[in-house]
Amino acid sequence: MSERIGVVGAGILGLAVARELARSRGAEVTVLDKEPGIAVHQTGRNSGVVHAGIYYPPGSLKARLCREGVGLLREYCAEHALPYDEVGKLVIAANRGERAALRGLAERARANGVPDVAEVDALGLREIEPHAVGVGAVHSPHTAIADFAAVARRLAADVTELGGSVKLRHPVTALRESGDTVRVLAGGERFAFDRLVSCAGLGTDAVARMAGRAGDVRIVPFRGEYFALAGAAKSLVRGLIYPVPDPRYPFLGVHLTRRIDGEVLVGPNAVMALAYEGYSWRRIRPDDLRRILTFPGTARLAAGHWRTGVREVYGSLAKRAFLAAARRYVPELTGGDLVRTSGGVRAQAVRRDGSLVDDFVIDVHSRVVLIRNAPSPAATSSLAIARHIAKVVP
Ligand SMILES: Cc1cc2nc3c(=O)[nH]c(=O)nc-3n(C[C@H](O)[C@H](O)[C@H](O)COP(=O)(O)OP(=O)(O)OC[C@H]3O[C@@H](n4cnc5c(N)ncnc54)[C@H](O)[C@@H]3O)c2cc1C
């Protein structure tokens, strides 16, 4: 009898993992998701950037799996006629103070194997993005955009073609390891698996608790809000325009992103959400909030970064702040060019001491594997993360 593997989550990671386990191990896979559709959470609510691997510490899982993931994703999109466009990216220094950081970024990118990275000056960056300003930039011509939700839907079709099943409207509400079996209750149905892999994003802590493996890190939800450029303003941005990132945070700062559907996004910021799926200020869930606030890491994080927190909250409430962030790089933009659009919530792991976990974290136990931290660039890296997991699942 073939190995039975359950996967929690029909986001890009769960589906990539299920496909890989079915392909490489011949496993009989069952993907369980609580939602009525695929890619409802992070996978369907992000910037859509196929990151090239510029930022991540060389040797980290992020650096390695991002580079491997880009190659696999490009091939996968070509094979299945899914959109993939190398629009290129500029990381722009707005002033001399930021310029010093560009050299370090370019060196890191080269160490990670990002191809054709170049440093350009103020004139050079205008040749690439004629409406952008800055004192210099790092240019990554192969940074691309893709439609991660479309990739996830295709992966789900692969899972089914490989004999697996994707069961929507199946919230996992209980699980128990007994002997050689992992017993799972989902959507009122009982399942028995030989192994279980959790790729539950914002639901990670709940699944970890059910598995009796709460662990030392917790998910803190960080909402990322966006505006979209209206009408003719879209033509002011050709590709991807990013600020020099603040090294204290894993978030990349408000950027301008051309999307595969032709829209141009401005965002995302990063505000702590008041529910795991807190897509707006109005969405408050007392149970979630209690869990988030009683974790000691949350208070320590807030105490250490309250200034940034206040700034981000202001940015969330005031369009002016978004406009100012965008105008730093594209000064022709005006208030009328920005229209609020929907955002996403990042599942970001935080340690008890309040530090943000930077790298991907995959917790391997004998029968249960838990992805504990898979923020950006996990969508880019999904096919490589899946290969990695197929190797480490006992
Ligand atoms: C604002 C924002 C911008 C981003 N930009 C980028 C980018 O440009 N490039 C990039 O590479 N990455 C980006 N990311 C990160 C990327 O979107 C995520 O890393 C990736 O989508 C994670 O995929 P996932 O499958 O783990 O999570 P998700 O897509 O969130 O999927 C998790 C699934 O688990 C399900 N689930 C949870 N609990 C249960 C349960 N108990 N029972 C059943 N099902 C359950 C949920 O319904 C959900 O469908 C961004 C993220 C955000 C939020």
XYZ file of C-alpha atoms and ligand atoms in Angstrom:
447
model
C 0.000 0.000 0.000
C 1.346 3.466 -0.809
C 2.193 5.943 1.921
C -0.791 8.164 2.927
C 0.184 11.783 3.509
C -2.158 14.541 4.660
C -1.320 18.177 3.912
C -3.039 21.047 5.736
C -3.474 24.135 3.534
C -4.379 24.702 -0.111
C -2.131 27.710 -0.497
C 0.834 27.594 -2.863
C 3.001 25.791 -0.291
C 0.563 23.043 0.675
C -0.226 22.326 -2.964
C 3.432 22.380 -4.049
C 4.326 20.025 -1.194
C 1.447 17.648 -1.990
C 2.393 17.532 -5.678
C 6.051 16.876 -4.873
C 5.246 14.104 -2.376
C 2.929 12.443 -4.914
C 5.488 12.789 -7.713
C 8.730 11.896 -5.982
C 7.514 9.425 -3.333
C 4.434 8.044 -5.022
C 2.470 9.011 -1.913
C -1.309 9.081 -1.811
C -1.854 12.731 -0.815
C -4.905 14.497 0.602
C -4.884 18.296 0.882
C -7.297 19.734 3.456
C -8.322 23.397 3.488
C -11.017 25.145 5.490
C -11.928 27.598 2.716
C -14.270 26.998 -0.231
C -11.516 27.947 -2.724
C -7.780 27.639 -3.397
C -5.298 30.405 -2.511
C -7.786 32.408 -0.413
C -5.219 33.774 2.052
C -1.562 34.826 1.585
C -1.143 33.104 -1.784
C -3.959 35.130 -3.332
C -3.173 38.407 -1.554
C 0.418 39.418 -2.191
C 2.595 41.594 -4.433
C 3.082 38.851 -7.026
C 6.849 39.374 -7.214
C 9.157 36.493 -8.079
C 12.021 37.645 -5.892
C 15.472 37.088 -7.355
C 17.230 36.556 -3.990
C 18.821 39.961 -3.386
C 18.236 40.436 0.316
C 18.722 37.160 2.142
C 21.826 36.194 4.158
C 23.968 33.875 1.987
C 23.604 30.270 3.097
C 20.176 30.824 4.683
C 17.235 28.667 3.618
C 15.644 31.803 2.145
C 18.706 32.517 -0.013
C 19.086 28.934 -1.203
C 15.435 28.030 -1.748
C 14.599 31.392 -3.321
C 17.252 30.974 -6.025
C 16.297 27.347 -6.642
C 12.606 28.314 -6.515
C 12.951 31.024 -9.178
C 14.361 28.521 -11.691
C 11.706 25.916 -10.926
C 8.871 28.460 -11.040
C 10.032 29.939 -14.353
C 10.121 26.451 -15.887
C 6.761 25.509 -14.363
C 5.068 28.649 -15.698
C 6.552 28.056 -19.170
C 5.471 24.410 -19.161
C 1.872 25.279 -18.219
C 1.519 28.540 -20.189
C 1.131 30.550 -16.968
C 2.122 34.232 -17.031
C 5.700 35.045 -15.972
C 7.270 38.363 -16.904
C 10.842 39.529 -16.148
C 9.937 43.198 -15.702
C 13.075 43.906 -13.643
C 13.540 45.640 -10.325
C 15.279 48.747 -9.017
C 16.165 49.111 -5.334
C 16.540 52.876 -5.145
C 18.570 54.960 -2.683
C 16.624 58.188 -2.169
C 19.587 60.032 -0.614
C 23.321 59.742 -0.004
C 22.784 58.156 3.392
C 21.019 55.216 1.760
C 23.537 54.959 -1.047
C 26.098 53.202 1.151
C 23.669 50.310 1.597
C 23.479 49.671 -2.166
C 27.000 48.266 -2.378
C 26.214 45.764 0.382
C 22.961 44.755 -1.316
C 24.666 44.233 -4.677
C 27.398 42.129 -3.047
C 24.845 40.035 -1.193
C 22.844 39.519 -4.381
C 25.950 38.318 -6.220
C 26.900 36.028 -3.328
C 23.428 34.499 -3.615
C 23.914 33.939 -7.352
C 21.410 36.540 -8.593
C 22.302 37.012 -12.285
C 23.241 40.313 -13.973
C 22.866 42.547 -10.906
C 24.291 46.026 -11.533
C 24.696 49.269 -9.611
C 23.401 52.273 -11.544
C 23.600 56.015 -10.874
C 20.820 58.652 -10.962
C 20.891 58.836 -14.768
C 21.144 55.078 -15.203
C 18.077 54.461 -13.102
C 16.050 56.911 -15.196
C 16.946 54.974 -18.330
C 15.296 51.970 -16.724
C 12.398 53.787 -15.013
C 12.020 57.206 -16.702
C 9.705 58.624 -14.000
C 11.744 57.473 -10.994
C 14.245 59.535 -9.016
C 17.051 58.668 -6.609
C 20.804 59.044 -6.167
C 21.513 55.471 -7.298
C 20.046 51.989 -7.424
C 20.699 48.284 -7.619
C 19.163 46.860 -10.778
C 18.049 43.226 -11.009
C 16.845 42.762 -14.604
C 15.506 39.231 -14.126
C 13.261 39.902 -11.125
C 9.853 38.867 -12.395
C 6.131 38.968 -11.712
C 3.749 36.014 -11.748
C 0.230 35.074 -10.711
C 0.749 32.905 -7.623
C -2.964 32.090 -7.312
C -2.949 30.742 -10.889
C 0.164 28.688 -10.072
C -1.633 27.287 -7.002
C -4.687 26.321 -9.083
C -2.445 24.509 -11.581
C -0.635 22.702 -8.744
C -4.034 21.570 -7.416
C -4.859 20.137 -10.858
C -1.489 18.291 -10.820
C -2.294 16.827 -7.396
C -5.578 15.464 -8.692
C -3.972 14.129 -11.880
C -1.409 12.322 -9.725
C -4.238 10.524 -7.929
C -4.403 12.786 -4.875
C -7.349 14.815 -3.642
C -7.880 18.432 -2.621
C -10.685 18.712 -0.092
C -12.000 22.242 0.369
C -14.380 23.273 3.194
C -12.431 20.849 5.411
C -11.175 22.784 8.449
C -8.802 20.637 10.497
C -10.198 20.784 14.019
C -8.421 17.897 15.754
C -5.416 15.701 15.200
C -3.761 12.991 17.202
C -0.738 10.763 16.663
C -1.519 7.212 17.687
C 1.072 4.547 17.014
C 2.029 4.686 13.350
C -0.936 6.810 12.371
C -1.901 10.477 12.456
C -5.663 10.737 12.941
C -7.255 13.924 11.680
C -10.750 15.338 11.997
C -11.548 17.811 9.216
C -14.937 19.120 8.148
C -16.614 16.381 10.169
C -14.712 13.663 8.241
C -12.121 11.365 9.833
C -8.801 10.667 8.107
C -5.907 8.356 8.943
C -2.485 9.276 7.517
C 1.029 7.886 7.839
C 2.383 11.468 7.902
C 0.979 14.961 8.067
C 2.547 18.174 6.735
C 1.134 21.488 7.943
C 1.354 24.462 5.565
C -1.378 26.409 7.357
C -0.026 29.971 7.072
C -2.011 32.145 9.491
C -3.469 28.970 11.039
C -0.030 27.514 11.856
C -0.209 27.936 15.644
C -3.649 26.337 15.864
C -2.470 23.242 13.954
C 0.741 23.093 16.029
C -1.336 23.200 19.233
C -3.593 20.396 17.974
C -0.456 18.357 17.265
C 0.733 18.998 20.837
C 3.737 20.904 19.498
C 3.049 24.533 20.351
C 6.802 25.258 20.230
C 8.691 28.444 21.051
C 7.717 30.737 18.201
C 4.259 32.135 17.464
C 2.636 33.661 14.408
C 1.953 37.377 14.685
C -0.259 38.591 11.834
C 1.033 41.686 10.019
C -1.447 43.238 7.634
C -0.080 44.679 4.415
C -2.307 47.326 2.857
C -2.135 48.513 -0.730
C -3.247 51.321 -2.984
C -3.494 50.884 -6.757
C -2.504 53.516 -9.321
C -5.477 54.848 -11.251
C -5.728 55.550 -14.991
C -2.769 57.160 -16.723
C -0.607 57.055 -13.568
C -0.046 53.331 -14.256
C 2.244 54.297 -17.115
C 4.629 55.985 -14.653
C 5.979 52.598 -13.535
C 7.432 50.004 -15.915
C 8.519 47.311 -13.490
C 9.304 47.130 -9.777
C 10.538 50.067 -7.691
C 11.664 49.264 -4.142
C 13.202 51.323 -1.330
C 16.441 50.337 0.404
C 15.122 47.977 3.112
C 15.455 48.661 6.826
C 17.746 45.827 7.990
C 15.840 45.574 11.310
C 12.751 44.152 9.586
C 12.059 41.297 7.193
C 9.515 43.511 5.369
C 10.770 45.342 2.316
C 9.030 48.710 2.722
C 6.299 50.304 0.591
C 7.132 49.619 -3.071
C 5.614 50.161 -6.499
C 4.815 46.887 -8.211
C 3.548 46.258 -11.695
C 1.249 43.263 -11.601
C 0.663 40.639 -14.217
C -2.879 42.035 -14.866
C -1.446 45.491 -15.668
C -2.383 47.088 -12.329
C 0.345 48.906 -10.406
C 0.279 48.473 -6.628
C 1.684 50.798 -3.985
C 2.388 48.984 -0.708
C 2.374 46.998 1.439
C 2.891 48.622 4.817
C 3.068 46.396 7.915
C 0.578 46.875 10.766
C -0.135 44.298 13.431
C -3.599 42.854 12.715
C -6.213 42.323 15.432
C -7.109 38.831 14.167
C -5.103 36.166 12.297
C -7.215 36.879 9.245
C -7.540 40.562 10.124
C -7.882 42.050 6.655
C -9.161 45.375 8.017
C -9.163 47.352 11.275
C -12.809 46.340 11.753
C -11.941 42.643 11.811
C -11.228 41.932 15.480
C -11.423 38.424 16.958
C -11.141 38.437 20.755
C -9.833 34.848 20.853
C -7.085 35.531 18.322
C -6.232 38.816 20.011
C -5.905 37.148 23.409
C -3.518 34.561 21.968
C -1.465 37.179 20.138
C -1.275 39.572 23.093
C -0.586 37.011 25.817
C 2.463 35.679 23.949
C 5.432 37.425 25.660
C 7.139 37.995 22.289
C 4.356 40.353 21.165
C 4.814 42.804 24.053
C 8.607 42.707 23.639
C 8.272 43.280 19.904
C 5.934 46.238 20.500
C 8.213 47.729 23.181
C 11.278 47.454 20.952
C 9.672 48.894 17.835
C 6.897 51.200 19.046
C 8.095 54.176 16.976
C 7.918 52.179 13.758
C 4.579 50.758 14.930
C 3.078 54.213 15.433
C 4.368 55.318 12.021
C 2.877 52.245 10.334
C -0.509 52.752 12.042
C -0.517 56.373 10.868
C 0.379 55.150 7.379
C -2.523 52.714 7.549
C -5.029 55.388 8.409
C -3.713 58.222 6.227
C -3.476 58.009 2.446
C -1.077 60.961 2.693
C 1.568 58.710 4.243
C 1.328 56.192 1.390
C 1.507 58.963 -1.156
C 4.606 60.406 0.527
C 6.294 56.973 0.472
C 5.523 56.537 -3.249
C 6.466 60.121 -4.179
C 9.946 59.603 -2.728
C 10.623 57.497 -5.827
C 8.016 58.732 -8.341
C 7.436 62.426 -7.538
C 4.911 62.964 -10.361
C 2.282 60.990 -8.427
C -0.585 62.969 -6.857
C -3.276 62.058 -4.311
C -5.839 61.462 -7.075
C -3.637 58.727 -8.567
C -3.982 56.409 -5.549
C -7.066 54.249 -4.991
C -7.314 51.950 -1.974
C -7.395 48.255 -2.862
C -7.444 44.981 -0.935
C -4.431 43.737 1.008
C -3.110 40.643 2.699
C -1.959 39.465 6.107
C 1.514 37.995 6.549
C 2.026 35.026 8.868
C 5.251 36.154 10.542
C 6.817 34.077 13.298
C 8.076 35.898 16.404
C 10.303 34.494 19.168
C 9.567 34.823 22.887
C 12.222 37.558 23.140
C 10.267 39.663 20.644
C 12.618 39.178 17.681
C 11.143 38.477 14.259
C 12.181 35.135 12.780
C 13.922 35.930 9.535
C 14.504 32.571 7.873
C 12.044 29.870 6.816
C 11.448 27.433 9.676
C 10.441 23.825 9.058
C 9.937 21.645 12.118
C 10.383 17.951 11.380
C 9.005 15.309 13.765
C 8.669 11.619 13.053
C 5.071 11.747 11.747
C 4.296 15.459 11.628
C 6.118 18.224 9.740
C 5.159 21.819 10.581
C 6.082 24.801 8.448
C 6.382 27.437 11.188
C 7.615 30.430 9.234
C 7.114 30.909 5.504
C 6.767 34.609 4.780
C 8.005 36.281 1.588
C 9.724 34.987 -0.562
C 7.940 31.693 0.174
C 5.598 31.995 -2.811
C 8.647 32.464 -5.075
C 10.401 29.574 -3.315
C 7.386 27.244 -3.114
C 8.540 24.564 -5.576
C 11.993 24.457 -3.960
C 10.520 24.357 -0.430
C 8.399 21.424 -1.618
C 11.499 19.536 -2.834
C 13.256 20.297 0.440
C 10.296 18.954 2.431
C 10.027 15.819 0.290
C 13.650 15.110 1.292
C 13.246 15.797 5.017
C 9.904 14.040 5.630
C 11.050 10.876 7.430
C 1.029 41.435 1.676
C 1.915 40.293 1.244
C 2.829 40.465 0.194
C 3.649 39.394 -0.193
N 4.437 39.522 -1.310
C 5.126 38.438 -1.764
C 5.848 38.492 -2.996
O 5.800 39.494 -3.720
N 6.579 37.398 -3.366
C 6.625 36.255 -2.601
O 7.311 35.319 -2.981
N 5.920 36.176 -1.450
C 5.160 37.219 -1.037
N 4.417 37.121 0.103
C 4.474 35.886 0.882
C 3.645 34.783 0.271
O 2.371 35.229 -0.122
C 3.535 33.647 1.285
O 4.826 33.341 1.761
C 2.957 32.371 0.682
O 1.763 32.662 -0.010
C 2.710 31.353 1.767
O 1.937 30.310 1.224
P 1.182 29.312 2.166
O 0.605 28.269 1.297
O 2.105 28.902 3.269
O 0.076 30.187 2.921
P -1.440 30.539 2.562
O -1.608 30.941 1.151
O -1.868 31.522 3.603
O -2.201 29.153 2.763
C -2.456 28.576 4.017
C -3.758 27.812 3.908
O -3.981 27.060 5.092
C -5.375 27.021 5.318
N -5.613 26.679 6.725
C -5.181 27.326 7.828
N -5.604 26.699 8.937
C -6.309 25.612 8.533
C -7.005 24.563 9.216
N -7.049 24.480 10.552
N -7.642 23.619 8.474
C -7.618 23.654 7.119
N -6.985 24.641 6.425
C -6.329 25.592 7.122
C -5.843 28.415 4.940
O -7.230 28.451 4.635
C -4.972 28.726 3.735
O -5.624 28.425 2.509
C 3.580 38.158 0.506
C 2.632 37.994 1.545
C 1.789 39.031 1.886
C 0.746 38.794 2.937
